[in-house]
mmCIF file of C-alpha atoms in Angstrom:
data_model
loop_
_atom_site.group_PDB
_atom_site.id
_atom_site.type_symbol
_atom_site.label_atom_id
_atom_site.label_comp_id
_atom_site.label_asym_id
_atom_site.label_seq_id
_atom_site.Cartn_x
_atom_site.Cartn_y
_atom_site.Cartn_z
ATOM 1 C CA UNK A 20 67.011 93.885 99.442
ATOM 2 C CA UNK A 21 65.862 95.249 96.449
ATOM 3 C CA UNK A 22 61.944 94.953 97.566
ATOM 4 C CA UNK A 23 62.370 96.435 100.743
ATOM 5 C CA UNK A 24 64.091 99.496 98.429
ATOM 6 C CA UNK A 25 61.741 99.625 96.430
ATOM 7 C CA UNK A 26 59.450 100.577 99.102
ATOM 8 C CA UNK A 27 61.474 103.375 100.713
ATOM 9 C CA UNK A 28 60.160 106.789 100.389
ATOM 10 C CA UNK A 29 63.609 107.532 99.478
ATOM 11 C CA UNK A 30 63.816 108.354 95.895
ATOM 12 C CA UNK A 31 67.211 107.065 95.964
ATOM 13 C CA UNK A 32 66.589 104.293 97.419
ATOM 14 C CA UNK A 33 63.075 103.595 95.340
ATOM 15 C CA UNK A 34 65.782 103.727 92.221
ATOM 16 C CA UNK A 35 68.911 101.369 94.035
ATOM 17 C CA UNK A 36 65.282 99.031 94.447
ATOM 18 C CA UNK A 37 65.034 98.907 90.608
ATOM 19 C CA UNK A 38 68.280 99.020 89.524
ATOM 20 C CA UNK A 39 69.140 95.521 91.788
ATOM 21 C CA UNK A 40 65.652 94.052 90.378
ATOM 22 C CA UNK A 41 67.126 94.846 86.573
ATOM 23 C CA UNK A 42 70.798 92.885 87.388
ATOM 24 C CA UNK A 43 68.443 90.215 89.284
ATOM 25 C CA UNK A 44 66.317 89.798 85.904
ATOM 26 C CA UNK A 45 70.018 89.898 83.805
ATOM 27 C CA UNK A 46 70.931 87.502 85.901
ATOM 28 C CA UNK A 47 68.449 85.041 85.711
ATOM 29 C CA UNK A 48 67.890 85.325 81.863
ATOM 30 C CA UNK A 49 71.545 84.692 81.559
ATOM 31 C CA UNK A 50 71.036 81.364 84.432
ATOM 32 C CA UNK A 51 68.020 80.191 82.077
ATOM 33 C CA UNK A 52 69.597 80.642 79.260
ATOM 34 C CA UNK A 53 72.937 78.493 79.993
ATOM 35 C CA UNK A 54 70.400 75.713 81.192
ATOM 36 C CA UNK A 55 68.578 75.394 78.214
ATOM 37 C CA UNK A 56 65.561 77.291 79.232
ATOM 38 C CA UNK A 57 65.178 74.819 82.267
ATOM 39 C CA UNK A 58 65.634 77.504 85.239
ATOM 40 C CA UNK A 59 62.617 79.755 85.255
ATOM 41 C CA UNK A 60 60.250 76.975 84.888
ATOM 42 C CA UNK A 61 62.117 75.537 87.731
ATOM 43 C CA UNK A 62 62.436 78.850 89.991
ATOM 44 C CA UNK A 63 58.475 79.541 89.473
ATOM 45 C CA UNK A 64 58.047 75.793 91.068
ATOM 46 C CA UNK A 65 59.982 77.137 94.193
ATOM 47 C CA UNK A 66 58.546 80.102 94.512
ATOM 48 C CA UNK A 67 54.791 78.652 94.181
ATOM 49 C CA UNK A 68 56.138 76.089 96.896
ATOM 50 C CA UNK A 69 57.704 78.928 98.967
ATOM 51 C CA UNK A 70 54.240 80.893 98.559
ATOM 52 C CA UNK A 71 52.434 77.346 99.965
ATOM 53 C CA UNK A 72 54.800 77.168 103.063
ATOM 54 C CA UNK A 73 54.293 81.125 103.788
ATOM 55 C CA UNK A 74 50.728 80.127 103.574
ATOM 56 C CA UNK A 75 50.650 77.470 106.052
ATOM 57 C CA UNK A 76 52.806 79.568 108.685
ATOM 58 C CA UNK A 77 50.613 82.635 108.193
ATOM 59 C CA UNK A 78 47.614 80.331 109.529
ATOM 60 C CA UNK A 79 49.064 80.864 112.535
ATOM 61 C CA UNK A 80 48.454 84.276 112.554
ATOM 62 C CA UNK A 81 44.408 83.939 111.267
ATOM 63 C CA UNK A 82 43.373 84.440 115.076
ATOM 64 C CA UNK A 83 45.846 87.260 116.289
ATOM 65 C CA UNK A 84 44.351 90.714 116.991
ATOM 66 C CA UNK A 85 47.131 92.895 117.212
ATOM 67 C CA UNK A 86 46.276 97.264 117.448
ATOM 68 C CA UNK A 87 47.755 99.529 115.295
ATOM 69 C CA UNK A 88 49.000 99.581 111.770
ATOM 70 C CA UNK A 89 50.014 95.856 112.107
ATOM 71 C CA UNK A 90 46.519 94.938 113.205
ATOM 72 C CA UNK A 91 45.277 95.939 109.701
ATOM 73 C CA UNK A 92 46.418 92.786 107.866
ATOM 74 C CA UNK A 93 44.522 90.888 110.911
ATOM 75 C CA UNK A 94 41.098 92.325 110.062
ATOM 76 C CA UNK A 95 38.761 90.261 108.285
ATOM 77 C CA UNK A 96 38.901 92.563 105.402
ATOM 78 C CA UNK A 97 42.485 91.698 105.071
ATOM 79 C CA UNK A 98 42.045 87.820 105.166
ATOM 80 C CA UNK A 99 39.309 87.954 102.440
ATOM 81 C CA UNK A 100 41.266 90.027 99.642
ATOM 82 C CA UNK A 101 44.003 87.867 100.239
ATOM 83 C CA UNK A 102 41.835 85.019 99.351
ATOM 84 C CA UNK A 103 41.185 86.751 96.049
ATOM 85 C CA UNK A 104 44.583 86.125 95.016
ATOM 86 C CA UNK A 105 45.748 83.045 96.958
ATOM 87 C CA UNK A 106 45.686 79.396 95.030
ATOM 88 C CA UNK A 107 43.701 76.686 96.567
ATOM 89 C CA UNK A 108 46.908 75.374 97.607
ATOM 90 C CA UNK A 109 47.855 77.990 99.767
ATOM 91 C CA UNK A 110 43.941 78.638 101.218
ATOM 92 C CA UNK A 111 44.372 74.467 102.286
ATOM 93 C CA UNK A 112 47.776 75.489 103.436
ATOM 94 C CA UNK A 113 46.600 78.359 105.665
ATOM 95 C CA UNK A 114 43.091 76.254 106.789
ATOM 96 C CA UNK A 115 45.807 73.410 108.370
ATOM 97 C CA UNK A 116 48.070 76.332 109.841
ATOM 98 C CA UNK A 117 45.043 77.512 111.506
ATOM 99 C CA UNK A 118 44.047 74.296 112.702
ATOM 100 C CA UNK A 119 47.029 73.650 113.769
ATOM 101 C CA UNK A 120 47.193 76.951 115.769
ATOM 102 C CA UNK A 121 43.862 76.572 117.508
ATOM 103 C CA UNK A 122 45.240 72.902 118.484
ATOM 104 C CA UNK A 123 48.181 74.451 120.117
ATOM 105 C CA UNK A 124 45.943 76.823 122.175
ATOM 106 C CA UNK A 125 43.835 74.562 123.030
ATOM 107 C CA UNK A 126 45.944 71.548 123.996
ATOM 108 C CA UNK A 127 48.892 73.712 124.646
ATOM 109 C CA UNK A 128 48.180 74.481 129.002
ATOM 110 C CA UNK A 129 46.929 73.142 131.402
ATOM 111 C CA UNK A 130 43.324 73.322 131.112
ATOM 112 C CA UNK A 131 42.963 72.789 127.980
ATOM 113 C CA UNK A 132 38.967 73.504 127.119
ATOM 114 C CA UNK A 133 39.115 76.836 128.805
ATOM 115 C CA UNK A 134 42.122 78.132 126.829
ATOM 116 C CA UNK A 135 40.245 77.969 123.623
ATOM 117 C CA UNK A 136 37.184 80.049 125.035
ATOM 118 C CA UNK A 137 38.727 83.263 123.933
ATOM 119 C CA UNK A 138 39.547 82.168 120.569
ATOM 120 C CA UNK A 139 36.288 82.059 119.616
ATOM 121 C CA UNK A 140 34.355 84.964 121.287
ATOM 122 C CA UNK A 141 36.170 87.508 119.654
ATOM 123 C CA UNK A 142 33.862 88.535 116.647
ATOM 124 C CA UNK A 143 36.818 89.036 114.299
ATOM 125 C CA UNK A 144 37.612 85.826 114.950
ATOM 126 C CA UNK A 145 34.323 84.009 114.255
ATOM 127 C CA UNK A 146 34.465 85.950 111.169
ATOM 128 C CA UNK A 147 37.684 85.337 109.809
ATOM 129 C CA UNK A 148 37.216 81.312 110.897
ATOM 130 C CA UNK A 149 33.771 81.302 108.631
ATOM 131 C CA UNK A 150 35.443 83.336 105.575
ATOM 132 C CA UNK A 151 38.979 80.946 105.654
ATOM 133 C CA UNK A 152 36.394 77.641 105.964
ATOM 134 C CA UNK A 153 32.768 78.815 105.173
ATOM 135 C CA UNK A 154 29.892 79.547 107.071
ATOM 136 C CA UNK A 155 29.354 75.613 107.519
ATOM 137 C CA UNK A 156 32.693 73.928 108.991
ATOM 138 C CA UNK A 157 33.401 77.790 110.550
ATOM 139 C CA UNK A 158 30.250 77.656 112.633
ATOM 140 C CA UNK A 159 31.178 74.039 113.354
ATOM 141 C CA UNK A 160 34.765 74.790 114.761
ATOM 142 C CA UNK A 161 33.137 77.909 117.093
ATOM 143 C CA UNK A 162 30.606 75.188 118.343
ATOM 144 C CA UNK A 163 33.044 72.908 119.487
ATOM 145 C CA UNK A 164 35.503 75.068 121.043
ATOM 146 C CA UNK A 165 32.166 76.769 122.762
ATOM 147 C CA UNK A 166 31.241 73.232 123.880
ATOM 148 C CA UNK A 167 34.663 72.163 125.134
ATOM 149 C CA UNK A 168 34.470 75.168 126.764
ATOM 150 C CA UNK A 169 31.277 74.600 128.533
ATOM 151 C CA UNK A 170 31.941 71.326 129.498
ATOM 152 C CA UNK A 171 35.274 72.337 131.262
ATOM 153 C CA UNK A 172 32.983 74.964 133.206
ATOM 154 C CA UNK A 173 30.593 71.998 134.307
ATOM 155 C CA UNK A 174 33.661 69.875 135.410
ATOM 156 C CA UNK A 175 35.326 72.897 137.549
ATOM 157 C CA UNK A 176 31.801 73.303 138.830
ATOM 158 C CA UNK A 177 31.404 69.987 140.239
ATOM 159 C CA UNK A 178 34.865 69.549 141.456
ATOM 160 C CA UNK A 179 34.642 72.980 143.207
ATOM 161 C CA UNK A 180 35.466 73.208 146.765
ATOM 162 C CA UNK A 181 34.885 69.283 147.043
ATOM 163 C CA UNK A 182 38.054 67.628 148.894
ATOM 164 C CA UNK A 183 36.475 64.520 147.725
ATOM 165 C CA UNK A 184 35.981 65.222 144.121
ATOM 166 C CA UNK A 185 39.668 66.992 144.327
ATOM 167 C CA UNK A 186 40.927 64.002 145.818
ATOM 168 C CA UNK A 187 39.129 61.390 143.090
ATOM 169 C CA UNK A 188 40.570 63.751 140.381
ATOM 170 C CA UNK A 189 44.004 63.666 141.530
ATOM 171 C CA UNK A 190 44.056 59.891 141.459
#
């Protein structure tokens, strides 16, 4: 509450914001100080670990696009200065949440190599993919999702208006 206060363009508010993050801070010096000095070390562990998890569920958001003021933090730009700050914990974190996503949209219907052929021709996208996992394994993910792709073109090709092949492929 008192972040989301402290971001008001309410002067009122802006002060409520800092006047709940001063009791917060009492609070917790008074909490660390009953357990011996124990409870900040312990409540910067959560947070960090809090800060890893946030990490991995953002990777699900690497590839989204939206318009608008929203689609700022989806920009490249926005990806690599929060790369500047992140730990390497939360970068792996985010790399297997964006795995993870491109699984799901790949896997995730019913044919799966030609769900994953938009992923990858969007140029934000090849762009964010090479600055999350460099220019090396980036390119390497675009290639195969471009050759899953392809091949799923050559198979719907071939079974194309053939009652034969349809029938050999439902069997």
């Amino acid at each position: 509450e008192a972040e989301s206060l402290s971001k008001s363009s309410t002067g009122s508010d802006k002060i409520m914001g800092r006047d709940l993050f001063n009791a917060r801070e009492k609070l917790v010096g008074k909490v660390d100080e009953a357990s011996g000095g124990t409870y900040r070390p312990a409540l910067a562990k959560y947070r960090e670990a809090k800060q890893i998890d946030d990490a991995w569920e953002s990777g699900f958001d690497t590839l989204k696009n939206r318009s608008g003021v929203n689609g700022l933090e989806d920009r490249p730009e926005a990806l690599r200065e929060w790369m500047k700050t992140a730990t390497p914990e939360q970068i792996v974190a985010k790399r297997l949440g964006t795995r993870s996503d491109i699984d799901q949209k790949i896997r995730g219907v019913k044919n799966q190599s030609l769900a994953g052929t938009g992923i990858t021709r969007i140029e934000y996208n090849q762009e964010k993919l090479k600055d999350l996992f460099g220019e090396q394994e980036g390119s390497r993910l675009i290639r195969t999702m471009d050759d899953a792709h392809r091949e799923a073109e050559t198979n719907a090709k071939l079974t194309a208006g053939s009652k034969t092949a349809e029938t050999l492929a439902g069997q």
